[in-house]
CSV table of C-alpha atoms (C1' of nucleotides) in Angstrom, one decimal:
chain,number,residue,atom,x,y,z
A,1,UNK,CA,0.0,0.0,0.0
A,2,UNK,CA,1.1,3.4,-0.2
A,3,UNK,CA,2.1,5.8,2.1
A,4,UNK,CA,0.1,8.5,2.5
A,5,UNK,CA,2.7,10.8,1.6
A,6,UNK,CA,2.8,9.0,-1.9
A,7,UNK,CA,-0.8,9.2,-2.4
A,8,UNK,CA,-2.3,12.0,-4.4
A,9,UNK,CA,-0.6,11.1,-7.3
A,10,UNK,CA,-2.2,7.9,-7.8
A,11,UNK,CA,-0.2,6.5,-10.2
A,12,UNK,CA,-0.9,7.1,-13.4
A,13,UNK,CA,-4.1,9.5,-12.8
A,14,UNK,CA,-4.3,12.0,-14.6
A,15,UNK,CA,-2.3,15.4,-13.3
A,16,UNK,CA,-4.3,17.9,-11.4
A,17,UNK,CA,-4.2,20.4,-14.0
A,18,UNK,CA,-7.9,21.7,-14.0
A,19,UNK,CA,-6.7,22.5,-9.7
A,20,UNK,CA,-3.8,24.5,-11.0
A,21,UNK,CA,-6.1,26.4,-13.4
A,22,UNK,CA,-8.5,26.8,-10.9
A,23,UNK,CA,-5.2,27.8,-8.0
A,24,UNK,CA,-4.6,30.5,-10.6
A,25,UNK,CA,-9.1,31.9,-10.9
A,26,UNK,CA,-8.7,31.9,-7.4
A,27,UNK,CA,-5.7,34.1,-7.2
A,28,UNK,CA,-7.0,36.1,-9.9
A,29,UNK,CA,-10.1,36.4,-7.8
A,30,UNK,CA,-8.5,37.5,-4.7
A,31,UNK,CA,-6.5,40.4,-6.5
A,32,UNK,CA,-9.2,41.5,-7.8
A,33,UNK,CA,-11.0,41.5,-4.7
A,34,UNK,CA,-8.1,43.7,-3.3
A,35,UNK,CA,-8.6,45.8,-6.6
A,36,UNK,CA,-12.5,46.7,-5.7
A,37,UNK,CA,-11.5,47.0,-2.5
A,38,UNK,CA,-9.1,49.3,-2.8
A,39,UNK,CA,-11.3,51.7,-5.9
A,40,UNK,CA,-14.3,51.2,-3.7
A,41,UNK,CA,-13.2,51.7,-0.4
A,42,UNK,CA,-13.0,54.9,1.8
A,43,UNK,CA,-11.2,57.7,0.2
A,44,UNK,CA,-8.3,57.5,2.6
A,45,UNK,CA,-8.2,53.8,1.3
A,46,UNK,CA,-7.7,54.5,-2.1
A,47,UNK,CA,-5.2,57.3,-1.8
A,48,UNK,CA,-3.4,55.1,0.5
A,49,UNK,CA,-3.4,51.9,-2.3
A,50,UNK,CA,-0.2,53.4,-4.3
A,51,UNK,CA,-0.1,53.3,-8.0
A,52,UNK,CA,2.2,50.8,-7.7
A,53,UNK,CA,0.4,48.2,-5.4
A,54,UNK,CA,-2.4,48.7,-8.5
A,55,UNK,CA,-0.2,47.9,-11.1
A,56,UNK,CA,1.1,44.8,-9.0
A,57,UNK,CA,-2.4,43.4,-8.7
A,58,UNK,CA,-3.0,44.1,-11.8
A,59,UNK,CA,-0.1,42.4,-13.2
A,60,UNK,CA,-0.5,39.2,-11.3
A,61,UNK,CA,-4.4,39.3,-12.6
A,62,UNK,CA,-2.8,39.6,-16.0
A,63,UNK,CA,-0.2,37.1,-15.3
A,64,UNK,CA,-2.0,34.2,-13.8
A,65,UNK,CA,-5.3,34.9,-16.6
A,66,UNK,CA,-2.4,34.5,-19.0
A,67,UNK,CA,-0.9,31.2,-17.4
A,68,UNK,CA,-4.1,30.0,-16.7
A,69,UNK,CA,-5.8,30.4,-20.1
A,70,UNK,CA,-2.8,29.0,-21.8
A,71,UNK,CA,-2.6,25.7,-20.0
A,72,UNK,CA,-6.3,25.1,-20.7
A,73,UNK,CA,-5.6,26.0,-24.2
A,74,UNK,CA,-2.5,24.4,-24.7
A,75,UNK,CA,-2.7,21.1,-26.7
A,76,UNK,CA,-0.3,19.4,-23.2
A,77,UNK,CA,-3.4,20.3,-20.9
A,78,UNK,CA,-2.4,22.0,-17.6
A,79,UNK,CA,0.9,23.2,-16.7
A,80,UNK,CA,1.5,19.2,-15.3
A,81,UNK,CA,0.7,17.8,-18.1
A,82,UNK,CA,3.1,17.1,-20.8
A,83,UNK,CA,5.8,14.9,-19.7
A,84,UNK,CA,4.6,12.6,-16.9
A,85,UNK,CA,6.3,11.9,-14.2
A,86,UNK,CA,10.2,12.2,-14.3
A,87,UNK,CA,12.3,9.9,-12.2
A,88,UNK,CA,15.4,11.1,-10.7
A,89,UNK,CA,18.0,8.7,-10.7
A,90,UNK,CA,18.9,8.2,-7.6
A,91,UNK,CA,21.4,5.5,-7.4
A,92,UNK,CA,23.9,7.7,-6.2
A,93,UNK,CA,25.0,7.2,-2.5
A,94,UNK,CA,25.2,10.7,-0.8
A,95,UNK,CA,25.9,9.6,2.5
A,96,UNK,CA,25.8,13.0,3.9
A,97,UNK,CA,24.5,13.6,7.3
A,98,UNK,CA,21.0,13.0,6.8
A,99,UNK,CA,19.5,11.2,3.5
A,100,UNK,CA,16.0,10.1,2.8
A,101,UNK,CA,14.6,7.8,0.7
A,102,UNK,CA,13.0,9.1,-1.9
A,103,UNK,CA,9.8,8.0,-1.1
A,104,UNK,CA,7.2,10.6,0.3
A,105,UNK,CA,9.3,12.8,-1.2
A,106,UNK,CA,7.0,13.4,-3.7
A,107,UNK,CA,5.5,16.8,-4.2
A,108,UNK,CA,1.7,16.5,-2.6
A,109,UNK,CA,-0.9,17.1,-4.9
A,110,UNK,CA,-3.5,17.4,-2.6
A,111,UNK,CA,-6.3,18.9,-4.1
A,112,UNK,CA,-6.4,22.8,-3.9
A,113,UNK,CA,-9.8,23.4,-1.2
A,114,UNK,CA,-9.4,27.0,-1.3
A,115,UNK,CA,-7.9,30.1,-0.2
A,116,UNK,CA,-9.2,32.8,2.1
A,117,UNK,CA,-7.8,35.7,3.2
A,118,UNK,CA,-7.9,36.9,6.3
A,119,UNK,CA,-6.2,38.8,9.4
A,120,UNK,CA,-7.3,35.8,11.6
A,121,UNK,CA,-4.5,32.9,12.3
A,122,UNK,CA,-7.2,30.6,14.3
A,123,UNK,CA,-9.3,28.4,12.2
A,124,UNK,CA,-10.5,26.1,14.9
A,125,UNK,CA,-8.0,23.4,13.6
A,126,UNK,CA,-5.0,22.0,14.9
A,127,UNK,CA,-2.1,22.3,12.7
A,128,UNK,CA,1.5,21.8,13.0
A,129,UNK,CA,4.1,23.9,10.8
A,130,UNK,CA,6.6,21.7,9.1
A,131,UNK,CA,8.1,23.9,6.8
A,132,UNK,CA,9.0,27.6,5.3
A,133,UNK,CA,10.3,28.9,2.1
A,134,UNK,CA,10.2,31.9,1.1
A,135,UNK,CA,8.7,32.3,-2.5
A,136,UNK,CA,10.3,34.0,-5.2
A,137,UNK,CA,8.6,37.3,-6.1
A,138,UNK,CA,7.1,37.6,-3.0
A,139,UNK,CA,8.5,39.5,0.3
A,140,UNK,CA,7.2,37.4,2.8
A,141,UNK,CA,7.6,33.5,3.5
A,142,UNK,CA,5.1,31.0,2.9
A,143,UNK,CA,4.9,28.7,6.1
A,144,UNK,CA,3.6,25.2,5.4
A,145,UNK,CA,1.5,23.5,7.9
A,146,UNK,CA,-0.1,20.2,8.2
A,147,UNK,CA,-3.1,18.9,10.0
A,148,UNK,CA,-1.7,17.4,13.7
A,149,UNK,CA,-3.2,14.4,13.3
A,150,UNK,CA,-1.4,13.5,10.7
A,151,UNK,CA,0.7,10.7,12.9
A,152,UNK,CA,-2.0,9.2,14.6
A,153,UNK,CA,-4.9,9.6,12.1
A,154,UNK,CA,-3.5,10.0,9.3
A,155,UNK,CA,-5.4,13.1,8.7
A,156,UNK,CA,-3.6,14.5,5.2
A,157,UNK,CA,-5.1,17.9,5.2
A,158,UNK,CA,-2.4,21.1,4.9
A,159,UNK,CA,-2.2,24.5,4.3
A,160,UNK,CA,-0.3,27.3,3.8
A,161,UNK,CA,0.2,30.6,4.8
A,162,UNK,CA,1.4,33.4,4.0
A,163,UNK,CA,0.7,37.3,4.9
A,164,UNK,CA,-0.6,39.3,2.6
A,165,UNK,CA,1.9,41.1,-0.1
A,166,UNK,CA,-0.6,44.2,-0.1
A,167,UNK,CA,-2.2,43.9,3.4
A,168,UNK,CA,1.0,42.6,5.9
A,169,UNK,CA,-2.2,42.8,8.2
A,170,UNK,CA,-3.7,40.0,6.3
A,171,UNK,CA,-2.6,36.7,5.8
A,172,UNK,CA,-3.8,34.3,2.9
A,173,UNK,CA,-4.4,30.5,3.6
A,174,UNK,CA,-4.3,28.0,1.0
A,175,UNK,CA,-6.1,25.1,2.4
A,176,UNK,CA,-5.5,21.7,0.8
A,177,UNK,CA,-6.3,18.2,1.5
A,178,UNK,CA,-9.6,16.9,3.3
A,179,UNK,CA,-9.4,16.5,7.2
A,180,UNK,CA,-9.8,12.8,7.7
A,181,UNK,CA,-9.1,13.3,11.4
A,182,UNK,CA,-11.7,13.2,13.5
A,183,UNK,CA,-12.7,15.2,16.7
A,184,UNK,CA,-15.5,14.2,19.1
A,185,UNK,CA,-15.3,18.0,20.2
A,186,UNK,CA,-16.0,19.6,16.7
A,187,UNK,CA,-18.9,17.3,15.1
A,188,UNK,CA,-20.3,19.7,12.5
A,189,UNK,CA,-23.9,20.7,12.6
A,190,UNK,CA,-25.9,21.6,9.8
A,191,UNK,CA,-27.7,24.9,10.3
A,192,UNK,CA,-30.9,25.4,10.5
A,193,UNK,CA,-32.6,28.5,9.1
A,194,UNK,CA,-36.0,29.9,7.5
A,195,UNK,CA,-35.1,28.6,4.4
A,196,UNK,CA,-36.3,25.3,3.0
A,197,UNK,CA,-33.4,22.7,3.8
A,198,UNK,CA,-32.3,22.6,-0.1
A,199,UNK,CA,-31.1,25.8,0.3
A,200,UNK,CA,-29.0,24.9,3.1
A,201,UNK,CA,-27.8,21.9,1.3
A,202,UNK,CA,-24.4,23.6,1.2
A,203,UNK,CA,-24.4,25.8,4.3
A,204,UNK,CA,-22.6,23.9,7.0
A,205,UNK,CA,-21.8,25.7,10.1
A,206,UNK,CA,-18.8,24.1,12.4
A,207,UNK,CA,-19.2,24.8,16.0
A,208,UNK,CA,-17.8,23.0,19.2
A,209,UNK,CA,-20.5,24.7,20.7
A,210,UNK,CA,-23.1,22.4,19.5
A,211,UNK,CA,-21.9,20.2,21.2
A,212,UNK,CA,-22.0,20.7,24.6
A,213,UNK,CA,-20.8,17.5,26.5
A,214,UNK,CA,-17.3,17.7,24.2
A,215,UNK,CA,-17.2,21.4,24.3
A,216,UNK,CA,-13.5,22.0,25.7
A,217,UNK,CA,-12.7,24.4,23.1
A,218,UNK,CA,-12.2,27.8,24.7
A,219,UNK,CA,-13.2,29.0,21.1
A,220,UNK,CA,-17.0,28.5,21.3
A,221,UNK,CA,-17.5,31.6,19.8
A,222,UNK,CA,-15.9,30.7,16.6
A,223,UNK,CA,-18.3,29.5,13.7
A,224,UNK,CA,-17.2,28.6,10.4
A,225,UNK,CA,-19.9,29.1,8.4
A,226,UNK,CA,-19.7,27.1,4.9
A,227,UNK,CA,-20.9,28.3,2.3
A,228,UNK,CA,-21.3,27.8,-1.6
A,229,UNK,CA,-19.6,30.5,-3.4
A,230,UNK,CA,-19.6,29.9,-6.7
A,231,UNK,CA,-20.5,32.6,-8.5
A,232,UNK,CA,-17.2,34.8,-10.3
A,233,UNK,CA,-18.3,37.6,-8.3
A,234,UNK,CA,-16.0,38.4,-5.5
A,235,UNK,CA,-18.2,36.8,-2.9
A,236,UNK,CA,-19.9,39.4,-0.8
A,237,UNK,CA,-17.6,41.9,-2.2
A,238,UNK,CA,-16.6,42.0,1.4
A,239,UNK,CA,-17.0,45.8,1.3
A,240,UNK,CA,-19.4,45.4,4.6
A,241,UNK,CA,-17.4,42.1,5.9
A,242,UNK,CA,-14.5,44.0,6.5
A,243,UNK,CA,-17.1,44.7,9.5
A,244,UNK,CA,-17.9,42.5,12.4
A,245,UNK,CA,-19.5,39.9,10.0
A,246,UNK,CA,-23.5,40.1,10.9
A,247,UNK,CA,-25.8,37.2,10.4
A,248,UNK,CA,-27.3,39.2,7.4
A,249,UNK,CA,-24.2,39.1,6.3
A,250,UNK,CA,-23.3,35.2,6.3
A,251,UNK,CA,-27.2,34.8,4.8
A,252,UNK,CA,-26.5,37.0,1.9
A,253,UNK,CA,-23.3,35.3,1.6
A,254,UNK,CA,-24.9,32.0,1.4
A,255,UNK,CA,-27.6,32.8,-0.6
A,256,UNK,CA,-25.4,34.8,-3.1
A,257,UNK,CA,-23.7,31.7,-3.9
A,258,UNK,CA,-26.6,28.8,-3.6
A,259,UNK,CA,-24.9,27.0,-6.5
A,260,UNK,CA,-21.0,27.1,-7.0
A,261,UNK,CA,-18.6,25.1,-5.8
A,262,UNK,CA,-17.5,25.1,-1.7
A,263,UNK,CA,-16.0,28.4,0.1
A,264,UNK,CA,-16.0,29.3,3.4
A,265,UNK,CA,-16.7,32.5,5.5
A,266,UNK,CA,-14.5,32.5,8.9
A,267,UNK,CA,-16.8,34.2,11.4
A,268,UNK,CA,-14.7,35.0,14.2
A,269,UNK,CA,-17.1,36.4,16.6
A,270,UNK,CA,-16.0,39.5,18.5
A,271,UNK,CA,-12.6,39.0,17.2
A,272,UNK,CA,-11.1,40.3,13.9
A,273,UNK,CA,-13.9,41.0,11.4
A,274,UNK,CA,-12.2,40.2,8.3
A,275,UNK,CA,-12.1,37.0,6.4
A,276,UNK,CA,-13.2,37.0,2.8
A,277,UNK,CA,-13.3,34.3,0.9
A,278,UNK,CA,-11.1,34.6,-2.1
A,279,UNK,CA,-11.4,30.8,-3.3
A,280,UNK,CA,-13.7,28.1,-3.9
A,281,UNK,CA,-13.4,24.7,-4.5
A,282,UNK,CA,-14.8,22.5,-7.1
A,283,UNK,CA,-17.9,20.7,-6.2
A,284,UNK,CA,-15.7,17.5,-6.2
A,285,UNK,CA,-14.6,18.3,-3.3
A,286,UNK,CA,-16.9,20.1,-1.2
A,287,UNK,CA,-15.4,19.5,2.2
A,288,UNK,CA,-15.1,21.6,5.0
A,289,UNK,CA,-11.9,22.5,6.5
A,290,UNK,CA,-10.8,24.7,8.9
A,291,UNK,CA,-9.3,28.2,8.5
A,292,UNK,CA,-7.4,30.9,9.1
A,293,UNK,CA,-5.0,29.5,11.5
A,294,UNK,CA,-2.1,30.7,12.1
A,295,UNK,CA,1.3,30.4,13.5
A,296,UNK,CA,0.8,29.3,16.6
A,297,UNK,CA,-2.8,30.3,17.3
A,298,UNK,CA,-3.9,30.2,20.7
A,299,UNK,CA,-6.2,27.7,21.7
A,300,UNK,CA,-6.4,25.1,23.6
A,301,UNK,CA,-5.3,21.3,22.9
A,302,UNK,CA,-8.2,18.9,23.4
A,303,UNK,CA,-6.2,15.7,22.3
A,304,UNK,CA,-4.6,13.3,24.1
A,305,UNK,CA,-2.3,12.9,21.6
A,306,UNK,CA,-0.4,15.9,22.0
A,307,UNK,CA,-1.0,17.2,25.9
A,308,UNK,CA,1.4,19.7,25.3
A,309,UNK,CA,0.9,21.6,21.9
A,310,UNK,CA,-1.3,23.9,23.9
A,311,UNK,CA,0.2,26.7,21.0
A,312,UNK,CA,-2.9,24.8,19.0
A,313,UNK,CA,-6.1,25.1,18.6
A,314,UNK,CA,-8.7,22.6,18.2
A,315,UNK,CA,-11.6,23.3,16.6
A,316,UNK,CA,-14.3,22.0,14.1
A,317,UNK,CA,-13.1,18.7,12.2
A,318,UNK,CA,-14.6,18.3,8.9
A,319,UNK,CA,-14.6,14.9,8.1
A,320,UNK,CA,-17.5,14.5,6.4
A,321,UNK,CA,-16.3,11.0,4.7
A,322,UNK,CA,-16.4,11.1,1.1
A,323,UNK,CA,-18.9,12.4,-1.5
A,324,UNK,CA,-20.0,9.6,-3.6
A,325,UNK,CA,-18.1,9.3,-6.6
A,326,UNK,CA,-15.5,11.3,-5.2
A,327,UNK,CA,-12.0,9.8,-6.1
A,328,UNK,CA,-10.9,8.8,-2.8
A,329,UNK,CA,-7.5,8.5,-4.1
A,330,UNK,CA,-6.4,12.0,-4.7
A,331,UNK,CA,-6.0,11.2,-0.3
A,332,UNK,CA,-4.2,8.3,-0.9
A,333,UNK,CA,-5.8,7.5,2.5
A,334,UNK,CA,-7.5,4.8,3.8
A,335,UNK,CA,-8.3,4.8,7.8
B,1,DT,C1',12.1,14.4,28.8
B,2,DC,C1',8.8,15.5,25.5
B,3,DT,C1',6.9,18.1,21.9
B,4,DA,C1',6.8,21.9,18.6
B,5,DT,C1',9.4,24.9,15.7
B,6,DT,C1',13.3,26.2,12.9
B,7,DT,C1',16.0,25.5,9.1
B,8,DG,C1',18.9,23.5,5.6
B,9,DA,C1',18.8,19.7,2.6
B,10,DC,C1',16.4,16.9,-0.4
B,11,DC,C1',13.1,15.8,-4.1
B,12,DT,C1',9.9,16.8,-7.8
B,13,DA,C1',7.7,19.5,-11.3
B,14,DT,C1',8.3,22.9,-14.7
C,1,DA,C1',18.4,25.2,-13.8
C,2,DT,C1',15.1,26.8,-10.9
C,3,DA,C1',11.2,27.1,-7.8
C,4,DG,C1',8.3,25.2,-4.6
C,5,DG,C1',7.0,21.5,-1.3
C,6,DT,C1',8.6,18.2,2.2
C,7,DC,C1',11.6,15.9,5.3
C,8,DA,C1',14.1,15.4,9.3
C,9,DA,C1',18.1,16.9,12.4
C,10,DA,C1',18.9,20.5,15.4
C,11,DT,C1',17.1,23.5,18.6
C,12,DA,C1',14.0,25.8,21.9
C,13,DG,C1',10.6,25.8,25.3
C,14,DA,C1',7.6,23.8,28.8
DNA sequence: TCTATTTGACCTAT
DNA sequence: ATAGGTCAAATAGA
């Protein structure tokens, strides 16, 4: 069996190239997000968005449109595609200090979830950072986390963050991977509402809340509300979410986008108002997952299997098993 | 002593 | 060749 490390690739499936082009929309998204923001915001806003922070968003919209489009277009498919998997000969012995086999080695290919931005670093989800590298072209370092669980459950969900190139405030979380861990403390509950239960089909809210007899989460006021986002329109334009978000708000935001694939709102009650959600994922893969965590976000540990990470949160868990006809081996994971 | 983070090396995709 | 993602030894903190 494979690792779960070598999973995602399965084999000889095809390459994720439709999640790269869709990495890219969402990118293209969030800039231009930033871009309304910025020509539709307060008039100290927009005199303090420089001409140069415009033509940088509007460069990488430009950029990625260009990259993206191309793939699609491109006889090879997505930027994966054309030559397959190349193997590295690695019959040379290194024998330096430390060497690894080469397997799990493999880049993940995880399937992109989505990406919000947001100035919160708790998502309600325990992660564990494993890695940073700062990326070319941008001035910050991306930090690379991975679920906690991933010893002991298995749990193959990871994100990564990065602050904001034109809002240090802000950080950007790409989420990828389902969380296959599970948490008696954060069973998601579907909310109920006025509106006939199909229209609630995708609006999941994750509370620990709900459930009071595993409710050790000091973070009871945190709600994830899920939502469908699918339409191209920056959901919610996030001009009034930049405000405490209201329940008006997470309705609109769920109504708005009754039909496209999974996003999230982060509601962070009484704490930092704004999340927007800058991504969506493909109905594919329309799992919940947690968000906006950060380096290190307080919280408190409510696993026995690591008493002492108290620098973690625990939160919501969105194992939701998987969708019919979802292809359970882009996880490579089998509890 | 144990666990999480840091950080340089390693590996893969482009 | 380069960039990005991951591993794991070294280190820090509780």
């Amino acid at each position: 069996m494979a690792s779960p490390g070598d999973v995602g690739d399965g084999g000889s499936s095809p390459p994720a190239a439709p999640y790269e082009v869709l990495d890219d929309l969402l990118v293209v998204r969030e800039r231009a997000v930033m871009l309304q923001n910025m020509l539709q915001g307060t008039p100290s806003s927009c005199a303090a968005a420089s001409t140069r922070q415009l033509n940088q968003l509007i460069d990488g919209v430009v950029s990625r449109l260009q990259s993206s489009t191309l793939s699609m277009m491109s006889p090879g498919g997505g930027r994966r595609g054309s030559g397959g998997r190349r193997t590295k000969s690695t019959g040379v012995d290194e024998g330096g200090p430390h060497r690894r086999s080469s397997s799990g080695r493999r880049r993940s290919k995880r399937p992109f979830v989505r990406m919000v931005t947001t100035k919160e670093l708790e998502d309600g989800k325990q992660w564990r950072k494993y890695g940073q590298k700062h990326i070319q072209d941008s001035p910050n370092p991306r930090s690379y986390y991975r679920c906690t669980h991933k010893p002991d459950q298995g749990c193959m969900a990871t994100k990564q963050v990065q602050t904001s190139e034109f809002n240090p405030s802000e950080f950007v979380i790409r989420y990828y991977g389902e969380h296959t861990c599970r948490d008696p403390s954060t069973i998601p509950f579907i909310v109920q509402g006025e509106a006939p239960m199909a229209d609630y089909a995708n609006l999941i809210s994750f509370g620990s809340g709900a459930v009071a007899s595993t409710s050790k989460d000091p973070l009871h006021s945190r709600r994830l509300l899920m939502a469908e986002a699918v339409d191209p329109t920056p959901s919610c334009s996030f001009a009034h979410c930049r405000s405490p978000l209201s329940t008006e708000c997470a309705s609109e935001e769920a109504q708005l986008s009754s039909s496209l694939p999974l996003a999230a709102v982060v509601r962070s009650a009484g704490t930092t108002p704004s999340t927007s959600i800058v991504g969506s994922a493909p109905a594919d893969y329309r799992r919940p997952a947690g968000v906006a965590g950060g380096d290190m976000a307080g919280g408190m540990g409510s696993f026995p299997s690591s008493p002492s990470s108290l620098g973690f949160m625990t939160g919501s868990l969105g194992s939701f098993g998987n969708l019919p006809g979802d292809d359970d081996d882009m996880f490579g994971f089998d509890p």
